[in-house]
CSV table of C-alpha atoms in Angstrom, one decimal:
chain,number,residue,atom,x,y,z
D,18,MET,CA,13.7,11.0,13.0
D,19,ALA,CA,14.7,8.0,11.0
D,20,LEU,CA,12.5,5.2,10.4
D,21,ALA,CA,13.4,2.0,12.6
D,22,THR,CA,14.4,-1.2,10.5
D,23,LEU,CA,13.3,-4.5,12.0
D,24,ASP,CA,14.6,-8.0,10.7
D,25,LEU,CA,11.4,-10.3,10.4
D,26,SER,CA,13.6,-13.2,10.5
D,27,LEU,CA,14.0,-12.7,14.3
D,28,PHE,CA,10.0,-13.7,14.3
D,29,THR,CA,9.7,-16.3,11.5
D,30,ALA,CA,12.8,-18.3,13.1
D,31,GLY,CA,10.4,-18.9,15.9
D,32,HIS,CA,13.1,-18.8,18.9
D,33,HIS,CA,10.9,-17.7,21.7
D,34,ASP,CA,13.0,-14.3,23.0
D,35,THR,CA,13.9,-13.1,19.6
D,36,LEU,CA,10.0,-13.7,18.2
D,37,GLU,CA,8.8,-11.6,21.5
D,38,ALA,CA,11.3,-8.8,21.1
D,39,PHE,CA,10.3,-8.6,17.1
D,40,ALA,CA,6.5,-8.4,17.9
D,41,THR,CA,7.2,-5.7,20.9
D,42,ASP,CA,9.3,-3.7,18.2
D,43,LEU,CA,7.1,-3.7,15.5
D,44,ARG,CA,3.7,-2.7,17.9
D,45,ARG,CA,6.2,0.1,19.1
D,46,GLU,CA,7.1,1.5,15.8
D,47,LEU,CA,3.8,1.2,13.8
D,48,THR,CA,1.9,2.6,16.9
D,49,ARG,CA,4.6,5.4,17.4
D,50,HIS,CA,5.1,6.4,13.5
D,51,GLY,CA,2.6,4.3,11.5
D,52,PHE,CA,5.5,3.0,9.3
D,53,VAL,CA,8.8,0.7,9.7
D,54,LYS,CA,11.1,-0.7,7.5
D,55,ILE,CA,11.4,-4.4,7.3
D,56,VAL,CA,14.5,-6.6,6.1
D,57,GLY,CA,14.7,-10.6,6.6
D,58,HIS,CA,11.3,-11.0,4.7
D,59,GLY,CA,12.3,-13.9,2.7
D,60,LEU,CA,11.8,-12.6,-0.8
D,61,SER,CA,15.2,-13.2,-2.5
D,62,ASN,CA,16.8,-10.1,-4.3
D,63,GLU,CA,16.2,-12.4,-7.5
D,64,ASP,CA,12.5,-12.1,-6.5
D,65,ILE,CA,12.6,-8.3,-6.0
D,66,ASN,CA,14.9,-7.5,-9.2
D,67,GLN,CA,12.3,-9.7,-11.5
D,68,VAL,CA,9.3,-7.6,-10.2
D,69,PHE,CA,10.9,-4.3,-10.9
D,70,ALA,CA,12.0,-5.8,-14.2
D,71,TRP,CA,8.2,-6.7,-14.6
D,72,ASN,CA,7.1,-3.3,-13.8
D,73,LYS,CA,9.2,-1.5,-16.3
D,74,LYS,CA,8.1,-4.0,-19.3
D,75,PHE,CA,4.5,-3.7,-18.4
D,76,PHE,CA,4.6,0.3,-18.5
D,77,GLN,CA,6.4,0.0,-21.6
D,78,LEU,CA,3.8,-1.6,-23.6
D,79,GLY,CA,1.7,0.5,-26.0
D,80,TYR,CA,-1.4,2.4,-25.1
D,81,GLU,CA,-3.6,0.2,-27.1
D,82,ASP,CA,-2.2,-3.1,-25.1
D,83,LYS,CA,-2.6,-1.5,-21.7
D,84,ALA,CA,-6.0,-0.2,-22.6
D,85,VAL,CA,-7.9,-3.5,-23.3
D,86,ILE,CA,-7.4,-4.3,-19.8
D,87,ALA,CA,-7.9,-0.8,-18.2
D,88,HIS,CA,-9.8,-0.6,-15.0
D,89,PRO,CA,-13.3,1.0,-15.7
D,90,GLY,CA,-13.1,3.1,-12.3
D,91,GLY,CA,-15.9,3.3,-9.7
D,92,SER,CA,-15.9,1.8,-6.4
D,93,ASP,CA,-15.3,-2.0,-7.6
D,94,PRO,CA,-11.9,-3.4,-6.5
D,95,GLN,CA,-9.0,-2.5,-9.0
D,96,ARG,CA,-7.9,-4.6,-11.6
D,97,GLY,CA,-5.8,-4.1,-14.5
D,98,TRP,CA,-4.4,-0.6,-15.8
D,99,SER,CA,-5.3,2.5,-14.3
D,100,ALA,CA,-4.0,5.3,-16.7
D,101,VAL,CA,-2.3,8.6,-15.2
D,102,GLY,CA,-4.7,10.8,-13.8
D,103,LYS,CA,-7.5,8.2,-13.6
D,104,GLU,CA,-7.4,8.0,-9.5
D,105,ASN,CA,-6.6,10.7,-7.3
D,106,ALA,CA,-5.2,10.3,-3.7
D,107,ALA,CA,-6.5,13.7,-2.9
D,108,SER,CA,-9.9,12.7,-3.2
D,109,LEU,CA,-9.2,9.9,-0.7
D,110,TYR,CA,-7.6,12.2,1.7
D,111,ARG,CA,-10.3,14.7,1.5
D,112,THR,CA,-13.2,12.4,2.3
D,113,GLY,CA,-11.1,10.1,4.8
D,114,PHE,CA,-9.9,10.3,8.3
D,115,LEU,CA,-8.9,14.0,8.3
D,116,LYS,CA,-11.6,15.4,6.2
D,117,THR,CA,-9.4,18.2,5.0
D,118,LYS,CA,-10.4,21.0,2.7
D,119,MET,CA,-7.8,20.1,-0.2
D,120,ALA,CA,-8.9,21.7,-3.6
D,121,SER,CA,-10.7,19.1,-5.6
D,122,ALA,CA,-8.9,19.9,-8.8
D,123,LEU,CA,-5.5,18.1,-7.5
D,124,LYS,CA,-4.1,15.5,-9.8
D,125,ASP,CA,-1.7,12.7,-9.4
D,126,SER,CA,1.0,12.1,-12.0
D,127,ARG,CA,1.2,7.9,-11.7
D,128,GLU,CA,-0.2,4.8,-13.6
D,129,HIS,CA,-0.6,1.6,-12.1
D,130,PHE,CA,-1.5,-2.0,-12.7
D,131,ASP,CA,-3.5,-3.9,-9.9
D,132,GLN,CA,-4.4,-7.5,-9.3
D,133,GLY,CA,-6.2,-9.6,-6.9
D,134,SER,CA,-6.1,-13.2,-5.6
D,135,THR,CA,-6.6,-16.1,-8.1
D,136,LYS,CA,-9.1,-17.2,-5.7
D,137,ASP,CA,-11.1,-14.2,-6.3
D,138,LEU,CA,-14.0,-15.2,-8.7
D,139,ARG,CA,-16.2,-12.1,-8.1
D,140,TYR,CA,-13.6,-9.6,-9.5
D,141,PRO,CA,-11.2,-11.4,-12.0
D,142,ASN,CA,-7.7,-9.9,-12.7
D,143,ARG,CA,-7.4,-8.4,-16.3
D,144,TRP,CA,-4.1,-9.7,-17.7
D,145,PRO,CA,-2.5,-8.8,-21.1
D,146,HIS,CA,-2.7,-11.5,-23.6
D,147,GLU,CA,0.1,-14.0,-23.2
D,148,ASN,CA,1.5,-13.1,-26.5
D,149,VAL,CA,1.9,-9.5,-25.6
D,150,LEU,CA,3.8,-10.0,-22.1
D,151,PRO,CA,5.0,-13.7,-22.0
D,152,GLY,CA,5.5,-15.0,-18.3
D,153,PHE,CA,4.1,-11.7,-16.8
D,154,ARG,CA,0.9,-13.2,-15.4
D,155,GLU,CA,2.8,-16.3,-14.1
D,156,PHE,CA,5.5,-14.3,-12.4
D,157,MET,CA,2.9,-11.8,-10.7
D,158,GLU,CA,0.5,-14.5,-9.5
D,159,SER,CA,3.7,-16.2,-7.9
D,160,TRP,CA,4.6,-12.8,-6.4
D,161,TYR,CA,1.1,-12.3,-4.9
D,162,ASP,CA,1.3,-15.1,-3.0
D,163,LYS,CA,4.9,-14.4,-1.5
D,164,MET,CA,3.7,-10.9,-0.4
D,165,GLU,CA,0.6,-12.5,1.0
D,166,ALA,CA,2.8,-14.6,3.3
D,167,VAL,CA,4.9,-11.7,4.6
D,168,ALA,CA,1.9,-9.9,5.4
D,169,CYS,CA,0.5,-12.8,7.2
D,170,HIS,CA,3.9,-13.3,9.4
D,171,LEU,CA,3.7,-9.4,10.3
D,172,MET,CA,-0.1,-9.6,11.5
D,173,ALA,CA,0.7,-12.7,13.6
D,174,ALA,CA,3.5,-10.7,15.2
D,175,LEU,CA,0.9,-7.8,15.8
D,176,GLU,CA,-1.5,-10.5,17.4
D,177,ARG,CA,1.4,-11.6,19.8
D,178,ALA,CA,2.3,-7.9,20.5
D,179,PHE,CA,-1.2,-7.1,21.7
D,180,GLY,CA,-1.9,-10.3,23.3
D,181,LEU,CA,-4.7,-11.2,21.2
D,182,PRO,CA,-6.1,-14.8,20.6
D,183,SER,CA,-4.3,-16.5,17.7
D,184,GLY,CA,-6.3,-15.5,14.6
D,185,ALA,CA,-7.7,-12.7,16.0
D,186,LEU,CA,-6.6,-10.5,13.2
D,187,LEU,CA,-5.7,-13.1,10.5
D,188,ASP,CA,-9.1,-14.7,10.6
D,189,ARG,CA,-10.4,-11.6,8.9
D,190,MET,CA,-7.9,-12.0,6.0
D,191,THR,CA,-6.3,-13.6,3.4
D,192,HIS,CA,-8.9,-16.4,2.8
D,193,GLU,CA,-11.2,-17.5,-0.1
D,194,LYS,CA,-12.8,-13.9,0.1
D,195,ASN,CA,-9.3,-12.3,0.3
D,196,ALA,CA,-9.4,-8.8,-1.1
D,197,SER,CA,-5.8,-8.2,-0.8
D,198,GLU,CA,-4.3,-6.4,-4.1
D,199,ALA,CA,-0.8,-6.3,-5.7
D,200,ARG,CA,-0.1,-3.2,-7.6
D,201,LEU,CA,2.9,-2.1,-10.0
D,202,LEU,CA,3.4,1.6,-10.0
D,203,HIS,CA,5.0,3.9,-12.5
D,204,TYR,CA,5.7,7.6,-12.1
D,205,PRO,CA,6.5,9.0,-15.1
D,206,ALA,CA,9.0,11.5,-15.8
D,207,ILE,CA,7.6,15.3,-15.4
D,208,ASP,CA,9.0,18.9,-15.4
D,209,MET,CA,9.4,20.4,-12.4
D,210,ALA,CA,7.5,23.7,-14.0
D,211,GLU,CA,4.2,21.5,-14.1
D,212,ILE,CA,5.0,20.4,-10.3
D,213,LYS,CA,5.7,24.0,-9.2
D,214,GLN,CA,2.3,25.1,-10.6
D,215,GLY,CA,0.6,23.4,-7.5
D,216,ALA,CA,-2.0,21.2,-9.3
D,217,VAL,CA,-0.1,18.0,-9.9
D,218,SER,CA,2.1,16.0,-7.4
D,219,ARG,CA,2.7,12.3,-7.8
D,220,ILE,CA,0.5,11.3,-5.1
D,221,TRP,CA,-0.8,13.8,-2.9
D,222,PRO,CA,-1.2,12.9,1.0
D,223,HIS,CA,-3.2,10.4,1.8
D,224,PHE,CA,-3.8,7.2,3.9
D,225,ASP,CA,-4.4,3.6,2.4
D,226,LEU,CA,-7.7,1.9,2.8
D,227,GLY,CA,-6.5,-1.6,4.0
D,228,VAL,CA,-5.0,-3.2,7.1
D,229,ILE,CA,-1.0,-2.9,6.3
D,230,THR,CA,0.8,-1.9,3.1
D,231,LEU,CA,3.8,-3.6,2.0
D,232,LEU,CA,6.0,-1.4,-0.5
D,233,PHE,CA,9.5,-2.0,-2.4
D,234,GLN,CA,10.9,1.4,-4.1
D,235,ASP,CA,13.4,2.0,-6.5
D,236,GLY,CA,16.3,4.7,-5.4
D,237,VAL,CA,14.8,7.8,-7.2
D,238,GLY,CA,13.2,9.1,-4.0
D,239,GLY,CA,10.2,11.1,-3.3
D,240,LEU,CA,8.3,9.1,-0.5
D,241,GLU,CA,7.5,10.9,2.6
D,242,CYS,CA,5.4,10.2,5.9
D,243,GLU,CA,4.0,12.4,8.1
D,244,ASP,CA,6.5,13.2,11.2
D,245,ARG,CA,3.9,12.9,14.1
D,246,GLU,CA,6.4,14.8,16.6
D,247,ASN,CA,6.0,18.0,14.2
D,248,SER,CA,2.4,18.4,12.8
D,249,GLY,CA,2.4,19.4,9.2
D,250,ASP,CA,5.8,18.1,8.5
D,251,PHE,CA,6.8,15.0,6.3
D,252,LEU,CA,10.0,12.8,6.7
D,253,SER,CA,11.7,11.4,3.5
D,254,VAL,CA,11.3,7.8,3.4
D,255,GLY,CA,14.7,6.6,1.5
D,256,SER,CA,15.7,3.0,1.1
D,257,ASN,CA,19.1,1.6,1.5
D,258,SER,CA,18.3,-1.0,-1.2
D,259,ARG,CA,15.5,-2.1,-3.3
D,260,SER,CA,15.1,-5.1,-1.1
D,261,GLU,CA,14.0,-3.0,2.1
D,262,MET,CA,10.7,-3.4,2.5
D,263,VAL,CA,8.4,-0.4,4.0
D,264,VAL,CA,5.4,-1.4,5.7
D,265,ASN,CA,2.6,1.5,6.8
D,266,VAL,CA,-0.6,1.0,8.9
D,267,SER,CA,-3.7,1.7,6.8
D,268,GLU,CA,-7.1,2.6,7.5
D,269,THR,CA,-8.6,-0.8,8.5
D,270,LEU,CA,-6.0,-1.5,11.2
D,271,GLN,CA,-6.9,1.9,12.7
D,272,ARG,CA,-10.5,0.8,12.6
D,273,TRP,CA,-9.9,-2.5,14.4
D,274,THR,CA,-7.7,-1.2,17.0
D,275,ASN,CA,-9.9,2.0,18.1
D,276,ASP,CA,-7.3,4.3,17.2
D,277,THR,CA,-4.7,2.2,19.1
D,278,VAL,CA,-2.7,2.3,15.9
D,279,ARG,CA,-3.4,4.9,13.4
D,280,ALA,CA,-3.0,4.9,9.9
D,281,GLY,CA,0.4,6.4,8.3
D,282,LEU,CA,-0.2,9.6,6.3
D,283,HIS,CA,2.3,9.6,3.6
D,284,ARG,CA,2.6,11.2,-0.2
D,285,VAL,CA,5.0,10.8,-3.0
D,286,THR,CA,6.5,14.1,-4.3
D,287,VAL,CA,9.9,15.1,-5.9
D,288,PRO,CA,13.4,14.0,-5.0
D,289,LYS,CA,15.1,16.2,-2.4
D,290,CYS,CA,17.5,17.5,-4.9
D,291,PHE,CA,14.9,18.8,-7.0
D,292,GLU,CA,12.9,21.0,-4.4
D,293,GLU,CA,14.5,24.3,-5.1
D,294,ARG,CA,14.5,23.7,-9.0
D,295,ASP,CA,11.8,25.7,-11.0
D,296,SER,CA,12.5,23.6,-14.1
D,297,GLY,CA,14.0,20.2,-15.5
D,298,MET,CA,12.8,16.6,-15.8
D,299,VAL,CA,12.0,14.5,-12.6
D,300,PRO,CA,13.0,11.2,-13.7
D,301,GLU,CA,10.5,8.3,-13.7
D,302,ARG,CA,10.0,6.1,-10.6
D,303,PHE,CA,8.7,2.6,-10.0
D,304,SER,CA,7.5,1.1,-6.9
D,305,VAL,CA,5.9,-2.3,-6.2
D,306,THR,CA,3.0,-2.7,-3.2
D,307,TYR,CA,1.0,-5.1,-1.5
D,308,PHE,CA,-2.2,-3.7,-0.1
D,309,CYS,CA,-3.1,-6.3,2.9
D,310,LYS,CA,-6.9,-6.0,3.1
D,311,ALA,CA,-9.7,-7.8,5.1
D,312,ASP,CA,-12.2,-10.4,3.8
D,313,ARG,CA,-14.9,-8.7,2.0
D,314,ASP,CA,-17.5,-9.8,4.5
D,315,ALA,CA,-15.3,-9.2,7.6
D,316,SER,CA,-16.1,-6.2,9.8
D,317,VAL,CA,-14.1,-3.3,9.8
D,318,GLY,CA,-15.7,-2.1,13.1
D,319,ALA,CA,-13.6,-1.7,16.3
D,320,LEU,CA,-12.5,-5.1,17.8
D,321,PRO,CA,-13.9,-5.8,21.4
D,322,GLU,CA,-10.4,-6.0,23.0
D,323,PHE,CA,-9.5,-2.5,22.0
D,324,VAL,CA,-12.7,-1.0,23.4
D,325,PRO,CA,-12.2,-0.1,27.2
D,326,SER,CA,-15.2,-1.3,29.5
D,327,GLY,CA,-18.0,1.3,29.8
D,328,SER,CA,-16.9,3.2,26.4
D,329,LYS,CA,-18.3,3.5,23.0
D,330,ALA,CA,-16.6,1.9,19.9
D,331,LYS,CA,-15.1,4.7,17.4
D,332,TYR,CA,-15.8,2.9,14.5
D,333,GLU,CA,-19.3,1.1,13.8
D,334,ASP,CA,-19.5,-2.4,12.4
D,335,MET,CA,-19.6,-2.8,8.4
D,336,THR,CA,-18.1,-4.9,6.0
D,337,ALA,CA,-14.9,-4.5,4.4
D,338,ILE,CA,-16.3,-4.2,0.8
D,339,GLU,CA,-19.0,-1.7,2.1
D,340,TYR,CA,-16.3,0.2,3.7
D,341,HIS,CA,-13.9,0.0,0.5
D,342,GLN,CA,-16.4,0.7,-1.9
D,343,SER,CA,-17.7,3.8,0.0
D,344,ARG,CA,-14.0,5.3,-0.1
D,345,LEU,CA,-13.0,4.1,-3.5
D,346,GLN,CA,-15.9,5.8,-5.1
D,347,SER,CA,-14.2,9.1,-4.2
D,348,ALA,CA,-11.0,8.5,-5.9
D,349,TYR,CA,-12.3,8.5,-9.4
């Protein structure tokens, strides 16, 4: 099974027939697979090349320059640099929707930089000093706004596809209390011998916590999503170019839709060409994500439009910040 590729410009152009067709296709693919690829998103090749260039520049900084903006861990939203091994997706997976019995000692081999909205005064961003990485903050703040705009188009399409009132989803996100986050990810080169020992992976299987996740990746490979037609199997999510966006459903959208649209289980492992090797260095990998999240005070309980008459909602009312803090605490 290959993931479908949809053209968002068919929706944003505003022509009724193509708009409806895109919304219908988006609903079908996200409901069926939890994942879809998007082109025509409006981000230029120059934008994408620049964000990957900044990604590499940031992680090439010395330890001291990154350590001064290190995220302290815990349940607060992530800001600044998280070193390799500080956050572990296996913990989220163990305590999430599937509640598996994965070993507690599993570690991720990745580091990342996280930022929130410029409007977020409660959890301010942690930036490298301007003389350490000049231009980084200006570019990343602009990048955040562009990714937010794409996320809004996708959520508007889902409102239309499900016949929801305008704003039923969008009014719960991307406002003054916007909790969405942009992330730069770096997976250092790693020896296959360490991978084969079974305690370390690039990212263990997990669900994301927000509404939807938008991702760009380089050409190294390793991203995989669950094959829902063959339980326990994973499918490679490659990219034809760095400008191809991958979108996956996250836990909040599953809660809002009362399991109508289920979160996409995924992981990052070694590229296919390394799977049979017992040694050798797997090359470093870079990716860029935008975690579209509900406003902090918005409820992440099931929306009434998705709860059949006479039935009980599968997910109780609680605020997004309460839910995210309860889940993030387990990742550190």
